[in-house]
mmCIF file of C-alpha atoms in Angstrom:
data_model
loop_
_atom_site.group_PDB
_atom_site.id
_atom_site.type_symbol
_atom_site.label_atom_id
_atom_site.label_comp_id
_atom_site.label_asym_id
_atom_site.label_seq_id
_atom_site.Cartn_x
_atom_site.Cartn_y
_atom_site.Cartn_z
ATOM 1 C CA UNK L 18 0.000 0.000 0.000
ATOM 2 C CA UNK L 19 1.635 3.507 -1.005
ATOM 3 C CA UNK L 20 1.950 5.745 1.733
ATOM 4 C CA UNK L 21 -0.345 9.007 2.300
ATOM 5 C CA UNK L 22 0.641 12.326 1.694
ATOM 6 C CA UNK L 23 1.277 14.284 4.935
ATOM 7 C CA UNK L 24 -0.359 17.702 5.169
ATOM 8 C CA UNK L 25 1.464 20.049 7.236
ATOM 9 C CA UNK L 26 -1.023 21.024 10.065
ATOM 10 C CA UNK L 27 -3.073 24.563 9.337
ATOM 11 C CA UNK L 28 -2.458 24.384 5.401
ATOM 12 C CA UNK L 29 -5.139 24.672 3.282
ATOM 13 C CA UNK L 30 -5.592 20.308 2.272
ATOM 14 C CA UNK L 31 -5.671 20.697 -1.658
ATOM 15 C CA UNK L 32 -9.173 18.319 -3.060
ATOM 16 C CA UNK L 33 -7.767 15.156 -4.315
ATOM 17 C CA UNK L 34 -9.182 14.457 -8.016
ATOM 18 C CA UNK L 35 -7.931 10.491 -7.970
ATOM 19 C CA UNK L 36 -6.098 10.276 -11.215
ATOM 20 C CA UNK L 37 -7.819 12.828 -13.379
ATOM 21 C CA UNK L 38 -11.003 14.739 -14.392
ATOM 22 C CA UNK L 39 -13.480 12.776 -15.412
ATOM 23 C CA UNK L 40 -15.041 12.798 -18.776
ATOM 24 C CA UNK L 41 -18.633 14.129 -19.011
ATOM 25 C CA UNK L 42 -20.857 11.272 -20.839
ATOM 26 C CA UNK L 43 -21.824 12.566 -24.168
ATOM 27 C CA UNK L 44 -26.030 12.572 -24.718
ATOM 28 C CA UNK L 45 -27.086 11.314 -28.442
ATOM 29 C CA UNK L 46 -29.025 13.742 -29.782
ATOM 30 C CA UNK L 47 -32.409 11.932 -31.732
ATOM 31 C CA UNK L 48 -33.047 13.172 -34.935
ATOM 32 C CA UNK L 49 -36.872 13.956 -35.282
ATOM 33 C CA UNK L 50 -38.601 13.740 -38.279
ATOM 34 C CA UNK L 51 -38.944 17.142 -40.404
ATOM 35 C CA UNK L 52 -42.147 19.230 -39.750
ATOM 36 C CA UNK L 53 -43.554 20.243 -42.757
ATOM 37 C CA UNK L 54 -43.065 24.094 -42.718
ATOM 38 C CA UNK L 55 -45.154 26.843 -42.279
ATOM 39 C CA UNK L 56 -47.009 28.746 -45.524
ATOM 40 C CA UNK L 57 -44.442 30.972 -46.585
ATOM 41 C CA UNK L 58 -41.708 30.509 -44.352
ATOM 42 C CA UNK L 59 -38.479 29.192 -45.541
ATOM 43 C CA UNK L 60 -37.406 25.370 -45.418
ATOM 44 C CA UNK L 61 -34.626 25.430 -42.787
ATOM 45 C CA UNK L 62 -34.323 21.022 -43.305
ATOM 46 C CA UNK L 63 -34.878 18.496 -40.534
ATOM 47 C CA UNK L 64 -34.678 19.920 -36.818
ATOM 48 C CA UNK L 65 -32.585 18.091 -33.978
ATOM 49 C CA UNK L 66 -34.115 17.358 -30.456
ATOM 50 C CA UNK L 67 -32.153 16.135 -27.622
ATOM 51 C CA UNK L 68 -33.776 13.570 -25.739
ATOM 52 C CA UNK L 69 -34.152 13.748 -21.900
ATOM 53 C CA UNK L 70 -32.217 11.946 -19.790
ATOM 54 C CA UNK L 71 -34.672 9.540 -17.742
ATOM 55 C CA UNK L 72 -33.762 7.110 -15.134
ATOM 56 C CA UNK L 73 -34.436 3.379 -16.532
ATOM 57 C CA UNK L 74 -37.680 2.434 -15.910
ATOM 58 C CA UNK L 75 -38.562 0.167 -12.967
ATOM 59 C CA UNK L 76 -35.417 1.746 -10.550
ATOM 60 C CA UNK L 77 -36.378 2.891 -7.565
ATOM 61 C CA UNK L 78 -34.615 5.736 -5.774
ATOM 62 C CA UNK L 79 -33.469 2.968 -3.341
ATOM 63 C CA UNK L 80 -31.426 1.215 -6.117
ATOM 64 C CA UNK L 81 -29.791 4.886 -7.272
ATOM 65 C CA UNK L 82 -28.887 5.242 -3.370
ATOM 66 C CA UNK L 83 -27.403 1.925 -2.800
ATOM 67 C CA UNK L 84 -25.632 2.355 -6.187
ATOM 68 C CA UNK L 85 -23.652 5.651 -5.298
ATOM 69 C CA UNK L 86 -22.975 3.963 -1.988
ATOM 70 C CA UNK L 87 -20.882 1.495 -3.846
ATOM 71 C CA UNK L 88 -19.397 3.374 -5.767
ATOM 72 C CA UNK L 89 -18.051 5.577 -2.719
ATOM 73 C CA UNK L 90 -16.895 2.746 -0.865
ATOM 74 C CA UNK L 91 -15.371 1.489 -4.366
ATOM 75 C CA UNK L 92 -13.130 4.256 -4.421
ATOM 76 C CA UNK L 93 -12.574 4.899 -0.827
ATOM 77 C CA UNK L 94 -11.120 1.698 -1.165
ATOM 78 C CA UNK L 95 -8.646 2.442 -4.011
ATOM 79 C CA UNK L 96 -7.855 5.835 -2.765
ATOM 80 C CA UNK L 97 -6.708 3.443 0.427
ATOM 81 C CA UNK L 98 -4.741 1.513 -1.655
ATOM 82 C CA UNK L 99 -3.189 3.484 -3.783
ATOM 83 C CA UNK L 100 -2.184 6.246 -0.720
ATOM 84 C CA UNK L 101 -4.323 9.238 -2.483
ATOM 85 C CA UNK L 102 -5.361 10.157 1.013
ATOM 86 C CA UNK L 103 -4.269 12.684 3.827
ATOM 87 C CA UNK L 104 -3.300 12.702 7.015
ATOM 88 C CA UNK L 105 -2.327 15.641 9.085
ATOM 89 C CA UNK L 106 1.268 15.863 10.865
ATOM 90 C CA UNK L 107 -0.343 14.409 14.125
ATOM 91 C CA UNK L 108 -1.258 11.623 11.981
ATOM 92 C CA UNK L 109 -4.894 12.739 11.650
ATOM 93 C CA UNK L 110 -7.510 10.948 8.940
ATOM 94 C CA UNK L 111 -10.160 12.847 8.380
ATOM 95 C CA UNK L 112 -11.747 10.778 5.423
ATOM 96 C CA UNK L 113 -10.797 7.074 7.593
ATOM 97 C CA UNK L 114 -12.918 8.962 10.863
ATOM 98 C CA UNK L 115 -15.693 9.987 8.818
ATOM 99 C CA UNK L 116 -16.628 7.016 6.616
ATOM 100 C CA UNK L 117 -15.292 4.453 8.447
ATOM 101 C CA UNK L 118 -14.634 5.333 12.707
ATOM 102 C CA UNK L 119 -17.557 7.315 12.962
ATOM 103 C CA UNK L 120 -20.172 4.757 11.438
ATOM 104 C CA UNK L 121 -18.825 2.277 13.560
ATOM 105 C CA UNK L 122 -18.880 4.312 16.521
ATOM 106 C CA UNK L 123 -22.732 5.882 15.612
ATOM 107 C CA UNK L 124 -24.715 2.802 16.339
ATOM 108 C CA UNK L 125 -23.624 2.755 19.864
ATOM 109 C CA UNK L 126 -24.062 6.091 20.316
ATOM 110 C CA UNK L 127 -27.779 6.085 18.558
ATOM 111 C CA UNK L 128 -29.729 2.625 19.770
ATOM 112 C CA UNK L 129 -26.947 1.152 22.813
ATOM 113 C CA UNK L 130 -26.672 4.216 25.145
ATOM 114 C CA UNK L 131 -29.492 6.400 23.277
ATOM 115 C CA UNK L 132 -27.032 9.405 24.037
ATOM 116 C CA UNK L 133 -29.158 12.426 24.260
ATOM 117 C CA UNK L 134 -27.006 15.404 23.734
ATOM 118 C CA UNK L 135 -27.661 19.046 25.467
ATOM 119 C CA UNK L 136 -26.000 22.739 25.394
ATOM 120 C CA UNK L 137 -24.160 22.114 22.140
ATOM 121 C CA UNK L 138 -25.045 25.351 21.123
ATOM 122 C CA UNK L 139 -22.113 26.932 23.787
ATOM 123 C CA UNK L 140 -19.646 25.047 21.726
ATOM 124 C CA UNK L 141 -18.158 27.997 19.264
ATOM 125 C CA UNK L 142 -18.728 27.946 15.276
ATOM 126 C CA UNK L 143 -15.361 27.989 14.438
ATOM 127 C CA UNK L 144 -12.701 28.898 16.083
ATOM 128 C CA UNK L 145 -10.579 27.108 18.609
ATOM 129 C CA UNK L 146 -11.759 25.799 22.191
ATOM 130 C CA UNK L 147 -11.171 23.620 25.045
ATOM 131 C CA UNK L 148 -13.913 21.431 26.288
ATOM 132 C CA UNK L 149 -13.185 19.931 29.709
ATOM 133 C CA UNK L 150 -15.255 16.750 30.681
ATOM 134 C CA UNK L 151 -15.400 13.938 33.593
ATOM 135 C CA UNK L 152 -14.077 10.968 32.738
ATOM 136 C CA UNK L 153 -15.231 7.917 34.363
ATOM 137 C CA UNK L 154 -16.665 4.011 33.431
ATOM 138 C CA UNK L 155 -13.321 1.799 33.302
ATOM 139 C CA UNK L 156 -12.455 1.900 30.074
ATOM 140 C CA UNK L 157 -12.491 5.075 28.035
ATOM 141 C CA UNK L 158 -15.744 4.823 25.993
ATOM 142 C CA UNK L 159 -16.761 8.173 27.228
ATOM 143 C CA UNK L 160 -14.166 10.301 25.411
ATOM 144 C CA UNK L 161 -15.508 7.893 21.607
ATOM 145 C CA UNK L 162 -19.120 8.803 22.403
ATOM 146 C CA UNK L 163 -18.316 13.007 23.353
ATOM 147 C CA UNK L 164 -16.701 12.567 19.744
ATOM 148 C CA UNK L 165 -19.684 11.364 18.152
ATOM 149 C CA UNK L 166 -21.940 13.870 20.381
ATOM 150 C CA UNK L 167 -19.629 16.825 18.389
ATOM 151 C CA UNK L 168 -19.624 15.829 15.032
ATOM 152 C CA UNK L 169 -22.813 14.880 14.694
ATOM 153 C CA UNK L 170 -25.236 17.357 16.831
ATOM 154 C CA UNK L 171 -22.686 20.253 16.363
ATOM 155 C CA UNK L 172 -24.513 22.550 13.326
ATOM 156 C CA UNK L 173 -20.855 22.688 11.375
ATOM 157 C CA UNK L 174 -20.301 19.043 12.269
ATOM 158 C CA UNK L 175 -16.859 20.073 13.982
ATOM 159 C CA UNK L 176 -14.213 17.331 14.815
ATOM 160 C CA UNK L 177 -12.982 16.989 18.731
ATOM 161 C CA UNK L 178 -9.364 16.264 19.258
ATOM 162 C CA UNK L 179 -9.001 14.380 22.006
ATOM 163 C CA UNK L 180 -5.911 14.596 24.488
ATOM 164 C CA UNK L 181 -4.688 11.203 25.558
ATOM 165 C CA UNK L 182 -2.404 9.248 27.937
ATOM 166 C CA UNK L 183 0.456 8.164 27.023
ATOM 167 C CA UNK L 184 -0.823 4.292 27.733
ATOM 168 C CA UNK L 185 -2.822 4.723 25.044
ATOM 169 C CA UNK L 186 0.282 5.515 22.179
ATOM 170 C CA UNK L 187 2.072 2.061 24.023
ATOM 171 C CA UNK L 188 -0.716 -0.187 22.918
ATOM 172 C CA UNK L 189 -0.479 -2.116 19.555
ATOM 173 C CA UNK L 190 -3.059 -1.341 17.462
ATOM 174 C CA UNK L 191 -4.773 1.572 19.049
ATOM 175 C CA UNK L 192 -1.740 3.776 19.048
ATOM 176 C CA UNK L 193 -2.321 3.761 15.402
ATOM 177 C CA UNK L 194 -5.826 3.979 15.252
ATOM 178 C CA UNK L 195 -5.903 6.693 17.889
ATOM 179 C CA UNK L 196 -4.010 8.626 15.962
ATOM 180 C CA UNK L 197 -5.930 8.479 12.794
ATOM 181 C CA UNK L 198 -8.913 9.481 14.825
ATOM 182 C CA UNK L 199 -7.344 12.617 15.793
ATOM 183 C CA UNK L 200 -6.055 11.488 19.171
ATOM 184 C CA UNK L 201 -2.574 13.156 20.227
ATOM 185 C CA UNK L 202 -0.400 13.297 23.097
ATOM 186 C CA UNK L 203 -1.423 14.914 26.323
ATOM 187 C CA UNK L 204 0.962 17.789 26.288
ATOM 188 C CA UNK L 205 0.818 21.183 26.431
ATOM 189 C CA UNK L 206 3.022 22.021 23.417
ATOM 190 C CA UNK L 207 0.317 19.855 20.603
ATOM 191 C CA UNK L 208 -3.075 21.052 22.846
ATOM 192 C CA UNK L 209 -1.657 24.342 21.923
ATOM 193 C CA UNK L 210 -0.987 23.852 18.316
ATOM 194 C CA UNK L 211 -4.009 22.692 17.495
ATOM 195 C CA UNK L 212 -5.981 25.370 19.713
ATOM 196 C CA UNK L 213 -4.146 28.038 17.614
ATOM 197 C CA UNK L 214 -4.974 26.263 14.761
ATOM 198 C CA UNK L 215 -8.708 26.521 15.193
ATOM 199 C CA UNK L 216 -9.165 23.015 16.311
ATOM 200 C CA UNK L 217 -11.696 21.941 18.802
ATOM 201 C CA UNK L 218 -9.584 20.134 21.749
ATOM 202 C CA UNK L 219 -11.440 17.758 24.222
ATOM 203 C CA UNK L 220 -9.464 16.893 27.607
ATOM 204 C CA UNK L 221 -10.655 15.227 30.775
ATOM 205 C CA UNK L 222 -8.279 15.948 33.449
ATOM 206 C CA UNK L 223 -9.172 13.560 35.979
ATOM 207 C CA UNK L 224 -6.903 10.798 33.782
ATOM 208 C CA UNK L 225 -6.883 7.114 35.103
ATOM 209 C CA UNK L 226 -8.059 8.884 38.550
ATOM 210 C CA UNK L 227 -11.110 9.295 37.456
ATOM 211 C CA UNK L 228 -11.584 6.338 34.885
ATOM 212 C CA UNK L 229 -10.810 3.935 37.522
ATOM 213 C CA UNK L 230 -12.169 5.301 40.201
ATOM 214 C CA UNK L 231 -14.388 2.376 42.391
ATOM 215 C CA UNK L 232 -18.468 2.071 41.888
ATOM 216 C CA UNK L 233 -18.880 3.523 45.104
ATOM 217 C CA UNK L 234 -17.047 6.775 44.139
ATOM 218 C CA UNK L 235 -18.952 7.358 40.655
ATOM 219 C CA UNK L 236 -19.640 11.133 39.865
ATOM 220 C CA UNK L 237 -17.461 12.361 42.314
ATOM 221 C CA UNK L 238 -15.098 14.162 40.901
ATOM 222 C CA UNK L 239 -11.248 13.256 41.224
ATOM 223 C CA UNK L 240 -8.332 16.227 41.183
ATOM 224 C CA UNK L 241 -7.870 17.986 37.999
ATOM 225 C CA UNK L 242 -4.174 17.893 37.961
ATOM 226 C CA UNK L 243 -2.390 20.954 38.226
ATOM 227 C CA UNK L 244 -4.465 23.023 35.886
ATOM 228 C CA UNK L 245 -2.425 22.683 32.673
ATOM 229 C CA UNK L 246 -5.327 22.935 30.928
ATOM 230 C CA UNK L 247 -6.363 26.297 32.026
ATOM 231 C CA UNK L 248 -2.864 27.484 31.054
ATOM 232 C CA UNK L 249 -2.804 26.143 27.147
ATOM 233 C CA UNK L 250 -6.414 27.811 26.656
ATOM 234 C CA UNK L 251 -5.218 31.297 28.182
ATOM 235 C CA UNK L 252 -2.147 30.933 25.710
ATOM 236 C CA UNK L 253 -4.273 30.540 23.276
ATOM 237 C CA UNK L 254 -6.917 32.787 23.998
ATOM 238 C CA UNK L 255 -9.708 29.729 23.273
ATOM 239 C CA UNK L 256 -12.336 29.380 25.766
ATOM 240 C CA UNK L 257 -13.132 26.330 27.753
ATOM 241 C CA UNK L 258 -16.435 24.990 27.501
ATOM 242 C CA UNK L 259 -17.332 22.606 30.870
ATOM 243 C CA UNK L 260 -18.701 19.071 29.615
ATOM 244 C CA UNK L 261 -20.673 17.135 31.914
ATOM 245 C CA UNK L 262 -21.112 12.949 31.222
ATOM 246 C CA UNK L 263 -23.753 10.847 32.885
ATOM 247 C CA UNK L 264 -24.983 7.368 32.203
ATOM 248 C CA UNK L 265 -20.860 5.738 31.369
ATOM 249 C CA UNK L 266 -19.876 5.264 35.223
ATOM 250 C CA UNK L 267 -22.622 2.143 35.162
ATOM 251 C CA UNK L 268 -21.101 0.740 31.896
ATOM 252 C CA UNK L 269 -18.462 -1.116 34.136
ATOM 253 C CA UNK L 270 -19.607 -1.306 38.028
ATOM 254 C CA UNK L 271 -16.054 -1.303 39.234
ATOM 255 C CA UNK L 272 -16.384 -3.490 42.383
ATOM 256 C CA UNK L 273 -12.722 -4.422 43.150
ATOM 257 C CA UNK L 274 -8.924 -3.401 41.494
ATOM 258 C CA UNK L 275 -6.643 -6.420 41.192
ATOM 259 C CA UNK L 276 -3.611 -4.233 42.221
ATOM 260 C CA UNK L 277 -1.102 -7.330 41.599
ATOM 261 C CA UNK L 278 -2.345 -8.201 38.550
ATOM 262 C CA UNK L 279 -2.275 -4.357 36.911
ATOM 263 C CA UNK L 280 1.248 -4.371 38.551
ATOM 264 C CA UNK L 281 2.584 -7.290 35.924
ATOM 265 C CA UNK L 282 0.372 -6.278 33.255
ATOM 266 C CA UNK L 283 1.495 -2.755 33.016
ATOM 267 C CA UNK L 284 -1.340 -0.900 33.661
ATOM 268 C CA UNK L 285 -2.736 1.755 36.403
ATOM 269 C CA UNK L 286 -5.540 -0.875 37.142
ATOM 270 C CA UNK L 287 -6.851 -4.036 36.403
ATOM 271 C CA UNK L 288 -10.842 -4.177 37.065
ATOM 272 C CA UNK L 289 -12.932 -6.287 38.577
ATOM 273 C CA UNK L 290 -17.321 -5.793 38.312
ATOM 274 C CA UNK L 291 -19.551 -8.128 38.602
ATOM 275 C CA UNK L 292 -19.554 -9.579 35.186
ATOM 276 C CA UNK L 293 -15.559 -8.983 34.901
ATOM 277 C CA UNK L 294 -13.278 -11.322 34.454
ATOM 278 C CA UNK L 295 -15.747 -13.840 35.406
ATOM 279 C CA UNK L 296 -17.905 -14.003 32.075
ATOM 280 C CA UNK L 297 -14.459 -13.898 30.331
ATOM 281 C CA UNK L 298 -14.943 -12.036 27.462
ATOM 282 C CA UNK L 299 -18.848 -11.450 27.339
ATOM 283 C CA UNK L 300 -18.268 -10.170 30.937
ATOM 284 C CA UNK L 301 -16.487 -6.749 28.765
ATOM 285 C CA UNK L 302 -19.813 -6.031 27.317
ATOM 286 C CA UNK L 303 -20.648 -2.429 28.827
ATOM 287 C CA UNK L 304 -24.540 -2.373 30.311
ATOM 288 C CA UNK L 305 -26.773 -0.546 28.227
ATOM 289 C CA UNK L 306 -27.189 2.509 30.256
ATOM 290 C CA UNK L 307 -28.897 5.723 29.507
ATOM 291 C CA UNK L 308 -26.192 8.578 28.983
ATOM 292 C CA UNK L 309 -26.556 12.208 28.671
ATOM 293 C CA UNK L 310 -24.033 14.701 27.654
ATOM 294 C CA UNK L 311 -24.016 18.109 28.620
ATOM 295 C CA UNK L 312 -21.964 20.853 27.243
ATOM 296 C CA UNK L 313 -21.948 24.151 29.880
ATOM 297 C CA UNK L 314 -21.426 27.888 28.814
ATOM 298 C CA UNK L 315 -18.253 28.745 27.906
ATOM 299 C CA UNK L 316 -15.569 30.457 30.077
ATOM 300 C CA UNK L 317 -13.569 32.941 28.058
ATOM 301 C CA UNK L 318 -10.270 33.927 28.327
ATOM 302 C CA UNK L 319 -8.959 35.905 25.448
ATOM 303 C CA UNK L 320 -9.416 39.152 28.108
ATOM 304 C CA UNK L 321 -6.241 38.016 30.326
ATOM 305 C CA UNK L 322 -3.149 39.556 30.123
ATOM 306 C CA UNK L 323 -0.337 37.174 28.152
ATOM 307 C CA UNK L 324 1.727 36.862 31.416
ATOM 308 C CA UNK L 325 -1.816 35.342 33.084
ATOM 309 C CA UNK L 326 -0.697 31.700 31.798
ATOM 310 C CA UNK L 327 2.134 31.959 34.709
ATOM 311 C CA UNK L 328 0.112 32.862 37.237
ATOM 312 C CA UNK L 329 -0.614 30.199 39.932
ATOM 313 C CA UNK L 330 -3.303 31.619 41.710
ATOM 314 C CA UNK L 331 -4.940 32.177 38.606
ATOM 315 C CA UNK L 332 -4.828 28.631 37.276
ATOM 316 C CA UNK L 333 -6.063 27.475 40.587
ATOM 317 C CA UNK L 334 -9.591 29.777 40.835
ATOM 318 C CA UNK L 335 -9.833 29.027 37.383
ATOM 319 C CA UNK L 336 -9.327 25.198 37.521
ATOM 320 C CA UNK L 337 -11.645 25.063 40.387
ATOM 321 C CA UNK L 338 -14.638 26.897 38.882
ATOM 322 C CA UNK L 339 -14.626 24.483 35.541
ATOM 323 C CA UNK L 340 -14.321 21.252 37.933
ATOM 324 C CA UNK L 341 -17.391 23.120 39.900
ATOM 325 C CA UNK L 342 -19.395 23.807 36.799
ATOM 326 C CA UNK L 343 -19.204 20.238 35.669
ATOM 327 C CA UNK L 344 -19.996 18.129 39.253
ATOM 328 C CA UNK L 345 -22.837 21.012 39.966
ATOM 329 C CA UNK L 346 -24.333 20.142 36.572
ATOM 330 C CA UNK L 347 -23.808 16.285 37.121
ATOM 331 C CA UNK L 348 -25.518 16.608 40.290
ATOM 332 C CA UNK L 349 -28.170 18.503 38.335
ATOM 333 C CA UNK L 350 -28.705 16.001 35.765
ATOM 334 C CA UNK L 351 -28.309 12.844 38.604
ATOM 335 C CA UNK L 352 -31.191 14.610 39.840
ATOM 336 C CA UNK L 353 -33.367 14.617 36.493
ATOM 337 C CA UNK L 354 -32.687 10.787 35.254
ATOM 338 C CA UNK L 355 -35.316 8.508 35.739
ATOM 339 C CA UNK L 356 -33.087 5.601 35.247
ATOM 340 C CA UNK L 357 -30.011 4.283 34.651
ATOM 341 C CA UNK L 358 -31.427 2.565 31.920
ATOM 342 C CA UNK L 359 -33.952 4.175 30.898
#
């Protein structure tokens, strides 16, 4: 397979054309029969009508549907093989997420956890920002579905870049697959980039903390780190839109946390819930709870100084008051649910 052609990040991405333009389909013009002409006007010889172009008969618009989605998998396909795709320097794929992530993805976000989706109005039009989320239900299905809530409730369909562990760029597979979905490191320097590039950037600060927190913990909010977030949006000038998630810390009851076990394996925690590892492999299907995800105003902060990014106190009030926002509004929606199901 030939390799894709890297886009540096911010330049305009050229339209691919896939090997040419293509050549319009000529129409045969049908000769009609002359018309005898007029009294006294002048014989001008046999006139030319082009016949309309009809749909064959008996093909429903079903058929013409199903037919142009062939023919775009067809050639997403070859552009895939022959490399006449682009990725961004984080190794970005906006065609791959699109087509292929995001339809995967959609189902469970649709008819599994019936995700119902509020506030997505605070998220800007354009323009770079920084939405800040909980993070919470064992493994990280949270930070897939607030993807899905963005792209496709969002009225300009905007793409979230998510900021992720490192763990996540050690693992075989997903470090790849991560990336194509517009994952990137957790660091300041790339949250940065892409804020100044007009990108939308999703974090959630709690980290394994909060992912792996025990059942009896769930929406309680764990620290927020040292408030490096709050420092990349001031440089930046973006502001940070508060995200609240219900409905994924049932997904996973986390019951127990075979310390020993995580120890040899590698990882901050290995789980135990009641299905987990006793089911074996059916015991990693998530419960089909009822999630809701909220997106809160937006806190600016274009109107700070440029020095504000070094100043502690600041990071601290501001840190605090996002991590506030989202439990109050957790509480709030807690409150609301009928059921965790339902």
């Amino acid at each position: 397979m030939a390799d894709a052609k890297v886009i540096p990040f911010g330049e305009d991405r050229p339209r691919r054309r896939g090997g040419g333009a293509r050549k319009a389909r000529a129409v045969d013009a049908v000769a009609a029969p002359a018309q005898p002409p007029a009294a006294g006007a002048a014989q001008s010889g046999p006139v030319e009508l082009v016949a309309p172009v009809r749909a064959p008969e008996g093909r429903a618009g079903g058929a013409g549907d199903w037919d142009r989605r062939i023919a775009g998998g067809l050639a997403f396909l070859r552009r895939r093989i022959t490399g006449e795709y682009e990725v961004d320097e984080f190794g970005y794929d906006k065609e791959l997420t699109d087509q292929v992530l995001m339809s995967l993805m959609r189902p469970l976000f649709e008819k599994y956890f019936r995700v119902e989706v509020k506030g997505v109005e605070n998220i800007p039009k354009e323009g770079g920002a920084l939405i800040v989320a909980n993070h919470s239900g064992t493994l990280p299905l949270d930070g897939l579905m607030l993807q899905v809530a963005v792209h496709d409730h969002h009225p300009a369909e905007r793409h979230l870049r998510l900021l992720a562990a490192d763990l996540v760029f050690m693992l075989p597979g997903v470090n790849e697959l991560a990336r194509k979905a517009g994952h990137t490191l957790a660091c300041a320097e790339d949250a940065q980039r892409l804020l100044e590039a007009g990108e939308l950037v999703g974090v959630m600060p709690e980290g394994f903390k909060g992912i792996g927190k025990p059942f009896g913990e769930r929406y309680k909010l764990q620290r927020f780190g040292r408030g490096g977030f709050v420092s990349t949006a001031l440089r930046a000038g973006t502001p940070i839109v508060p995200c609240s998630i219900v409905g994924a810390e049932e997904i996973y009851p986390m019951i127990g946390n075979a310390k020993t076990l995580a120890r040899l394996l590698g990882l901050p925690y290995f789980p135990v819930t009641p299905t987990f590892p006793w089911l074996g492999p059916l015991g990693a299907v998530p419960l089909p709870t009822k999630w809701t995800i909220q997106f809160g105003e937006p806190i600016p902060t274009d109107g700070y100084a440029p020095e504000a990014a070094e100043d502690p106190m600041l990071m601290f009030n501001l840190t605090d008051e996002v991590r506030e926002r989202i439990q109050h509004t957790l509480y709030k929606l807690l409150v609301q649910r009928r059921s965790v199901f339902f």
